[in-house]
Every structure is written in structure tokens, then in C-alpha cells.
Coordinates of C-alpha atoms and ligand atoms in Angstrom, one line a residue:
X1 CA 18.8 21.8 -18.4
X2 CA 20.1 23.9 -15.6
X3 CA 18.4 23.9 -12.1
X4 CA 19.0 25.4 -8.7
X5 CA 18.4 23.1 -5.7
X6 CA 18.3 24.1 -2.1
X7 CA 19.7 21.2 0.2
X8 CA 18.5 21.4 3.8
X9 CA 19.8 18.2 5.3
X10 CA 18.7 19.1 9.1
X11 CA 19.3 16.7 11.8
X12 CA 20.2 13.0 12.9
X13 CA 20.2 10.9 9.6
X14 CA 19.1 13.7 7.8
X15 CA 22.6 14.7 6.4
X16 CA 23.6 11.0 5.7
X17 CA 20.7 10.4 3.5
X18 CA 20.5 13.7 1.8
X19 CA 24.5 13.4 1.0
X20 CA 23.5 10.2 -1.0
X21 CA 20.6 12.0 -2.8
X22 CA 22.9 15.1 -3.9
X23 CA 25.5 12.3 -5.1
X24 CA 22.6 10.9 -7.2
X25 CA 21.6 13.9 -8.6
X26 CA 25.0 14.8 -9.6
X27 CA 25.3 11.3 -11.4
X28 CA 22.0 11.8 -13.2
X29 CA 23.2 15.4 -14.3
X30 CA 26.4 13.7 -15.8
X31 CA 24.5 11.0 -17.3
X32 CA 21.5 13.0 -18.9
X33 CA 23.4 16.1 -19.5
X34 CA 21.6 18.5 -16.9
X35 CA 23.5 20.6 -14.5
X36 CA 21.9 20.8 -11.0
X37 CA 23.7 23.6 -8.8
X38 CA 23.0 22.4 -5.1
X39 CA 23.1 25.2 -2.3
X40 CA 23.2 23.8 0.9
X41 CA 21.6 25.7 4.1
X42 CA 20.6 25.0 7.7
X43 CA 17.4 24.0 9.1
X44 CA 15.8 22.5 12.4
X45 CA 18.0 21.6 15.2
X46 CA 21.2 22.2 13.5
X47 CA 19.9 25.7 12.4
X48 CA 18.9 26.4 15.9
X49 CA 22.5 25.6 17.3
X50 CA 24.0 27.7 14.8
X51 CA 21.6 30.7 14.8
X52 CA 18.9 30.3 17.4
X53 CA 16.4 30.1 14.4
X54 CA 15.1 26.7 13.0
X55 CA 14.6 28.6 9.7
X56 CA 17.1 31.3 9.4
X57 CA 16.7 34.2 7.0
X58 CA 19.8 32.9 5.2
X59 CA 18.1 29.6 4.6
X60 CA 14.9 31.4 3.5
X61 CA 17.0 33.2 1.0
X62 CA 18.4 30.0 -0.4
X63 CA 14.9 28.5 -0.7
X64 CA 13.4 31.5 -2.5
X65 CA 15.9 31.5 -5.2
X66 CA 15.8 27.7 -5.7
X67 CA 13.9 25.7 -8.4
X68 CA 13.4 22.9 -5.8
X69 CA 14.2 21.9 -2.5
X70 CA 15.6 18.7 -1.0
X71 CA 15.1 17.9 2.8
X72 CA 16.4 15.4 5.1
X73 CA 14.8 15.4 8.4
X74 CA 14.6 17.6 11.4
X75 CA 14.5 17.3 15.1
X76 CA 15.5 15.1 17.8
X77 CA 15.9 14.8 21.8
X78 CA 18.4 17.2 22.1
X79 CA 16.2 20.3 21.3
X80 CA 13.3 19.0 23.5
X81 CA 9.8 20.7 23.3
X82 CA 10.7 24.3 24.2
X83 CA 9.2 27.4 22.5
X84 CA 12.0 27.3 19.8
X85 CA 11.6 23.7 18.1
X86 CA 13.1 22.1 14.9
X87 CA 10.0 21.2 13.5
X88 CA 8.9 25.0 13.4
X89 CA 11.4 25.1 10.7
X90 CA 9.7 22.6 8.6
X91 CA 6.2 24.2 9.2
X92 CA 7.7 27.4 8.3
X93 CA 9.2 26.0 5.1
X94 CA 6.1 24.7 3.9
X95 CA 4.2 28.0 4.5
X96 CA 7.2 30.0 2.6
X97 CA 6.8 27.5 -0.3
X98 CA 3.0 27.2 -0.4
X99 CA 3.0 23.6 -0.8
X100 CA -0.8 22.5 -0.6
X101 CA -0.4 18.7 -1.8
X102 CA 1.8 16.0 -0.1
X103 CA 2.4 13.2 -2.8
X104 CA 3.2 9.8 -1.4
X105 CA 3.8 6.7 -3.5
X106 CA 3.8 3.5 -1.7
X107 CA 5.2 0.7 -3.9
X108 CA 5.5 -2.7 -2.5
X109 CA 8.4 -4.8 -3.8
X110 CA 7.6 -8.6 -3.9
X111 CA 11.3 -9.0 -2.6
X112 CA 10.5 -7.0 0.4
X113 CA 7.0 -8.2 1.0
X114 CA 8.0 -10.5 3.9
X115 CA 9.2 -7.6 6.0
X116 CA 5.5 -6.2 6.1
X117 CA 3.2 -7.4 8.8
X118 CA 0.5 -7.9 6.1
X119 CA 0.4 -11.2 4.2
X120 CA 2.6 -11.4 1.0
X121 CA -0.1 -12.5 -1.1
X122 CA -2.4 -9.4 -0.2
X123 CA 0.5 -7.2 -1.0
X124 CA 1.5 -8.3 -4.1
X125 CA 1.2 -5.7 -6.8
X126 CA 0.6 -2.7 -4.4
X127 CA 1.4 0.3 -6.1
X128 CA -0.4 3.5 -4.5
X129 CA -0.1 7.2 -4.8
X130 CA -1.5 9.2 -2.0
X131 CA -2.4 12.9 -2.5
X132 CA -3.0 14.4 0.8
X133 CA -4.3 18.2 1.2
X134 CA -1.7 20.0 3.2
X135 CA -2.8 23.3 4.1
X136 CA -6.4 23.1 5.4
X137 CA -8.6 21.3 7.8
X138 CA -8.5 20.8 11.7
X139 CA -4.9 21.4 11.4
X140 CA -5.0 25.0 10.4
X141 CA -8.6 26.0 11.6
X142 CA -9.2 28.1 14.6
X143 CA -8.3 26.7 17.9
X144 CA -9.6 27.6 21.4
X145 CA -9.6 26.5 24.8
X146 CA -12.3 28.0 27.3
X147 CA -14.0 27.4 30.6
X148 CA -16.8 25.1 30.2
X149 CA -20.0 25.2 32.2
X150 CA -21.6 22.7 34.6
X151 CA -18.6 20.8 35.7
X152 CA -17.3 20.3 32.1
X153 CA -13.7 21.8 33.1
X154 CA -11.9 23.1 29.8
X155 CA -13.4 22.9 26.7
X156 CA -11.1 22.9 23.6
X157 CA -12.0 23.4 20.1
X158 CA -10.0 22.8 16.7
X159 CA -12.1 24.2 13.9
X160 CA -12.2 22.0 10.6
X161 CA -12.4 24.3 7.7
X162 CA -12.2 23.9 3.7
X163 CA -12.8 26.0 1.0
X164 CA -13.9 25.2 -2.4
X165 CA -11.0 26.5 -4.0
X166 CA -8.5 24.4 -1.6
X167 CA -10.6 21.2 -2.4
X168 CA -10.6 22.0 -6.3
X169 CA -6.8 22.3 -6.6
X170 CA -5.9 19.4 -4.8
X171 CA -8.3 17.3 -6.5
X172 CA -7.2 18.5 -9.8
X173 CA -3.6 17.6 -9.0
X174 CA -4.8 14.1 -7.9
X175 CA -6.8 13.7 -11.1
X176 CA -3.9 14.4 -13.2
X177 CA -1.8 11.8 -11.6
X178 CA -4.7 9.3 -12.0
X179 CA -5.1 10.3 -15.6
X180 CA -1.6 9.5 -16.1
X181 CA -1.6 6.0 -14.4
X182 CA -4.7 3.8 -14.2
X183 CA -7.5 6.2 -14.8
X184 CA -8.9 5.6 -11.4
X185 CA -9.4 8.0 -8.6
X186 CA -10.5 7.3 -4.9
X187 CA -11.5 10.1 -2.8
X188 CA -11.5 9.4 0.9
X189 CA -14.0 11.5 3.2
X190 CA -16.4 11.3 6.1
X191 CA -19.6 12.6 4.2
X192 CA -21.9 10.7 6.5
X193 CA -20.9 13.0 9.5
X194 CA -18.8 16.2 8.7
X195 CA -19.9 19.0 6.7
X196 CA -16.4 19.9 5.4
X197 CA -16.4 16.2 3.9
X198 CA -20.1 16.8 2.2
X199 CA -18.5 20.0 0.6
X200 CA -15.4 17.8 -0.4
X201 CA -17.5 15.1 -2.0
X202 CA -19.7 17.6 -3.9
X203 CA -16.8 19.4 -5.2
X204 CA -14.8 16.3 -6.0
X205 CA -17.6 15.0 -8.0
X206 CA -18.3 18.4 -10.0
X207 CA -14.3 18.7 -10.7
X208 CA -14.2 15.0 -12.1
X209 CA -17.6 15.4 -14.1
X210 CA -16.5 18.7 -15.7
X211 CA -12.7 18.3 -16.2
X212 CA -12.0 14.7 -16.0
X213 CA -14.8 12.7 -17.6
X214 CA -12.1 10.0 -18.5
X215 CA -11.1 9.4 -15.0
X216 CA -13.5 7.1 -12.7
X217 CA -13.9 8.4 -9.3
X218 CA -15.0 6.5 -6.4
X219 CA -15.9 7.9 -2.8
X220 CA -15.0 5.8 0.2
X221 CA -15.6 6.7 3.8
X222 CA -12.6 6.9 5.9
X223 CA -13.4 4.6 8.5
X224 CA -14.1 1.8 5.7
X225 CA -11.1 2.9 3.8
X226 CA -8.5 2.3 6.6
X227 CA -9.8 -1.3 6.8
X228 CA -9.9 -1.9 3.1
X229 CA -6.2 -0.5 2.8
X230 CA -5.0 -3.2 4.6
X231 CA -7.3 -6.0 3.4
X232 CA -6.8 -5.3 -0.3
X233 CA -4.1 -2.7 -1.1
X234 CA -4.1 -3.5 -4.7
X235 CA -7.6 -2.4 -5.2
X236 CA -6.6 1.2 -5.2
X237 CA -4.4 3.5 -7.2
X238 CA -4.4 7.2 -6.7
X239 CA -5.8 8.4 -3.4
X240 CA -7.0 11.9 -2.6
X241 CA -8.0 13.0 0.9
X242 CA -8.1 15.9 3.4
X243 CA -5.2 16.9 5.8
X244 CA -5.9 14.9 8.8
X245 CA -7.4 11.6 7.2
X246 CA -4.3 11.8 5.0
X247 CA -1.8 12.1 7.7
X248 CA -3.1 9.0 9.4
X249 CA -3.5 6.9 6.1
X250 CA -0.2 7.9 4.5
X251 CA 1.2 6.2 7.9
X252 CA -0.9 3.0 7.9
X253 CA 0.1 2.8 4.2
X254 CA 3.7 3.2 5.0
X255 CA 3.4 -0.2 6.8
X256 CA 2.8 -1.8 3.6
X257 CA 6.2 -1.2 2.4
X258 CA 8.2 -2.9 5.0
X259 CA 10.3 -0.1 6.3
X260 CA 9.8 3.6 6.9
X261 CA 13.2 4.2 5.4
X262 CA 12.0 3.1 1.9
X263 CA 9.3 5.7 1.3
X264 CA 9.8 9.3 -0.6
X265 CA 7.4 12.1 -0.8
X266 CA 6.8 15.4 -2.4
X267 CA 5.0 18.2 -1.4
X268 CA 3.9 20.3 -4.4
X269 CA 2.5 23.7 -4.9
X270 CA 2.2 26.2 -7.9
X271 CA 3.9 29.4 -8.4
X272 CA 1.8 32.3 -9.9
X273 CA 3.4 31.7 -13.4
X274 CA 1.9 27.9 -13.2
X275 CA 5.1 26.5 -12.6
X276 CA 5.6 23.7 -9.8
X277 CA 7.0 24.4 -6.3
X278 CA 8.4 21.1 -5.0
X279 CA 9.8 20.1 -1.7
X280 CA 11.2 16.4 -1.6
X281 CA 12.0 14.5 1.4
X282 CA 11.8 10.9 2.7
X283 CA 8.9 10.4 4.8
X284 CA 11.0 9.3 7.8
X285 CA 12.4 11.4 10.7
X286 CA 15.9 12.3 11.8
X287 CA 16.2 8.7 13.5
X288 CA 18.4 9.8 16.3
X289 CA 18.8 6.2 17.5
X290 CA 20.8 5.2 14.5
X291 CA 22.4 8.8 13.5
X292 CA 26.1 8.7 12.5
X293 CA 26.5 5.0 12.2
X294 CA 25.8 4.2 8.6
X295 CA 22.7 2.4 9.2
X296 CA 20.3 4.6 7.9
X297 CA 18.5 3.3 4.7
X298 CA 18.9 6.1 1.8
X299 CA 16.0 4.6 -0.4
X300 CA 13.5 7.1 0.9
X301 CA 16.0 10.0 0.0
X302 CA 17.1 8.4 -3.4
X303 CA 13.3 7.9 -4.7
X304 CA 12.8 11.4 -3.6
X305 CA 15.2 12.7 -6.2
X306 CA 13.2 10.6 -8.7
X307 CA 10.0 12.6 -7.6
X308 CA 11.9 15.9 -8.0
X309 CA 13.1 15.1 -11.7
X310 CA 9.6 14.2 -12.5
X311 CA 7.5 16.7 -10.9
X312 CA 9.7 19.7 -10.8
X313 CA 11.8 19.4 -14.2
X314 CA 9.4 16.9 -16.1
X315 CA 12.6 14.6 -16.5
X316 CA 10.2 11.5 -16.8
X317 CA 13.1 9.3 -18.3
X318 CA 15.6 10.3 -15.7
X319 CA 13.2 9.6 -13.0
X320 CA 12.0 6.2 -14.3
X321 CA 15.7 5.2 -14.5
X322 CA 16.4 6.3 -10.7
X323 CA 13.5 4.3 -9.7
X324 CA 14.0 1.2 -11.7
X325 CA 17.8 1.2 -10.4
X326 CA 16.8 1.5 -6.8
X327 CA 14.3 -1.2 -7.2
X328 CA 16.7 -3.2 -9.0
X329 CA 19.4 -2.9 -6.5
X330 CA 16.9 -4.2 -3.9
X331 CA 15.4 -7.0 -6.0
X332 CA 19.3 -8.1 -6.4
X333 CA 19.2 -8.4 -2.7
X334 CA 21.2 -5.3 -1.3
X335 CA 19.7 -4.5 2.1
X336 CA 20.7 -1.7 4.6
X337 CA 20.5 -2.5 8.4
X338 CA 16.6 -2.0 8.7
X339 CA 15.8 -4.6 6.1
X340 CA 18.2 -7.4 7.3
X341 CA 20.1 -8.8 10.1
X342 CA 23.2 -10.0 8.2
X343 CA 25.3 -8.6 5.5
X344 CA 23.8 -5.1 5.6
X345 CA 24.9 -2.5 3.2
X346 CA 26.2 0.8 4.8
X347 CA 24.2 3.9 3.7
X348 CA 27.4 5.0 1.7
X349 CA 27.6 1.6 0.1
X350 CA 24.1 1.4 -0.8
X351 CA 24.1 4.8 -2.4
X352 CA 27.1 3.9 -4.3
X353 CA 25.9 0.9 -5.7
X354 CA 22.8 2.7 -7.1
X355 CA 25.1 5.3 -8.6
X356 CA 27.0 2.5 -10.3
X357 CA 24.1 0.7 -12.0
X358 CA 22.4 3.9 -12.8
X359 CA 22.5 3.7 -16.7
Ligands
NAD1 P1 11.8 8.3 12.9 O1 11.3 8.1 11.4 O2 12.9 9.3 13.1 O3 12.4 6.8 13.4 C1 11.3 5.9 13.7 C2 12.1 4.5 13.6 O4 12.4 4.2 12.5 C3 13.4 4.6 14.3 O5 13.8 3.2 15.0 C4 14.4 4.7 13.3 O6 15.7 4.4 13.6 C5 14.0 3.9 12.1 N1 14.2 4.7 11.0 C6 13.6 5.9 10.4 N2 14.4 6.4 9.2 C7 15.1 5.2 9.2 C8 15.8 5.0 8.0 N3 16.3 5.9 6.7 N4 16.6 3.9 7.9 C9 16.7 3.0 8.9 N5 15.9 3.1 9.9 C10 15.1 4.3 10.0 O7 10.8 8.9 14.0 P2 10.7 9.2 15.4 O8 11.6 8.4 16.2 O9 9.4 9.2 15.9 O10 11.1 10.9 15.4 C11 12.7 11.1 15.5 C12 12.9 12.6 15.4 O11 12.4 12.8 14.1 C13 11.7 13.4 16.3 O12 12.3 14.6 16.7 C14 10.7 13.6 15.3 O13 9.9 14.9 15.8 C15 11.5 13.9 14.0 N6 10.8 13.8 12.7 C16 10.9 14.5 11.8 C17 10.3 14.3 10.4 C18 10.5 15.3 9.3 O14 11.7 15.9 9.5 N7 9.8 15.3 8.4 C19 9.4 13.3 10.6 C20 9.0 12.6 11.6 C21 9.7 12.8 12.7

């Protein structure tokens, strides 16, 4: 198989972890007989410095002709909060690709369970897959500010909007994942209060009944779920939810894993011909406090390569091998600086070890 990959490493530790991801991809290609042609382009602060634009036209062109996109991270104190900001590059990229679902696996390794603030006996066996809707809800509804009456001062509004079509496509995607895993799907909403959540629950119930009768669906209110996620994380498998709830719950879930540097993500959409559009990135930011010191944990970026192999290219065997190797290396005791205070591997040494062990 031959595929073209856009590589946008961005700012801070972005280039360090993305370099390891690209090296791993090249090793996978050599081992399994695939050709991954990587084309680099600027995004975020690095793109602002070079061109004044966080998502330059040249980058858009590279992304548009790619089969999948690998991203590092964007942002940092250098670029402040002015009118042109690195984060605009990321939002523009997601809009350009039309990715509507953010997929975030959260797997807790027994060997790392002591790093989490949650008790190890509750964490053992945690293996979650969050599917967060990415293009609707309060983040994209109409926003306004107006002068209120009777001493209210200014009144601000964020409209929370969802259509049946938006809910259907993300629930379908989550249900397909559930079918391939435990056959269970948890849908999180706030149907006792919000109209968008009542529609969410109706549509989810209909889609699951009509199209996925083999997958068991459970509806949980978001306030309750935020507690249950910490109390009994092993009770859940695939979780689907709307944009705002997903934003908060996936950060809460990241705490279970022990370090933000460990988690990958995929933002997925569909082209007109039905093929998958995928943007793959670790969940962490640019970590300016440790940039350039070889301290960054590359695991989130390396596991993002596994997600790309699986979701964009259907290379399940190679994806499984990458995951098994990364987990094997961690289980054998290799630790980057975020995971240990002594004998830490540098970013490059950890990446090399994974490549050496990949069979
Ligand atoms: P961050 O994720 O960059 O860092 C939070 C903490 O975690 C820091 O102490 C950092 O050193 C540590 N950390 C993060 N990734 C790590 C890794 N791979 N290995 C070891 N330690 C790691 O979040 P922040 O500090 O809030 O944000 C820094 C910048 O990143 C900001 O400009 C923010 O806007 C941006 N950001 C970008 C993205 C993205 O590009 N997707 C996401 C979040 C934040």
C-alpha cells in the first residue's frame, strides 16, 4: 500500500514527538511492505513566524492532497492572545478536513496505575474509547452579547444546536466501534434538562434499534457519569457524547491513564466517496516548559500512528503491533521524565526502543 501523509509538527514539543511518530511510520512501512510518503508543512506559531498565517495556503494544499494528517501540537506564550493565534491553525485545519468525531482511547496499564490519583484497584482493566462530537453544540452555535434590562448589565448567549443528521453520523461511528469491541455503547447526555440532549437520546435510541440491534446501549446523565467514570471506570467501554460534555469528560478520563503524554487521539470524518478523513495527534499541548530538552513523552504521538494505521488505512495487524510494542516497552519499565524521577529515557531513546522492539 502507498499513502501520502501530511506531517504538521507545530510548536514546542510538537516537532520532538512528531519526529518519533514519523520514524515509527517509516519502520512500519519497511516491516510490512507499505510506502508512507511524508510531506511536512507549517502550522500554528511556527507558521505565524514564517508567514503571518497559522494555517498558510501551502499547508492547506499539502493537507488537501494527503490521505491522512499527523499533527504535533500548537501554541505557546510567545504568540500570546492577539488577533492571530496558533490555535486558529488547528480550528481551521479541523474545518478544512470536516472531521466530526474525536476518538480518544484511554487504556490504563497496570504498570502505570500508581501514577494516577485514582486507586489502582479501581483502575485495573480500564480500557475506554471516547467518541466526542466535534462540530456542533455550544461551541459552534450562535453567540451574542447585548445590554440587558433592569440592572442586568451585559447578557451573553451561546446557542447549543444539534441536528438529527449530526447526531446520527457520530452515533453510527461510535456504534461501529462498539460492535468491534465489547458490543456495549454508553451515550452521555443531559436529557432531564436540555432539549438538544432529548433529541440526542431519541436519535441514539432510534439508530441503535434500527441499525445496531446487536449492540447494547445505555443512556447516562452527564453529571452522574462524571462521578461514575472515576468510581468505576471499568464499567464502561465505548462512550459517545456531544461536544462540550466530551471536551470535559475526555480530560477527566486522561487523568486515569497517569500522564497526559500517554494518550493519542483521532479526529475522523468522511469524504464524499465514503473514505475516512483522519487527523491524528497526541492529546497534549506544546508543553513549552519542557520543549527542546528531550523530556517529552512520545507515547501519545506513537499511539496516534497506530490509530492512523487502523482508521485511515485498515492496517489492523500493524496497528495492533505498534500498540503491543509501546505497551510492552512501558511494561518492561522504560519511562520518560513525566513517568519517573530517576533513570528516565529521553524522547529519542524511547522512540528508538519502540522501533527496535517492533517486529
Ligand atoms: P500542555 O499539554 O502543553 O502541558 C501541560 C503539562 O503537561 C505541562 O507541565 C507539560 O510539560 C506536560 N506535558 C504535556 N505533554 C507532555 C508530554 N508529551 N510529555 C511530558 N510532559 C508533557 O498544556 P498547557 O501547558 O495548558 O498548554 C501549552 C500550550 O499548548 C498552550 O499554548 C496551549 O494553548 C497549547 N495547547 C495545544 C493543544 C493542541 O495543539 N492540540 C492542546 C492543548 C494545549
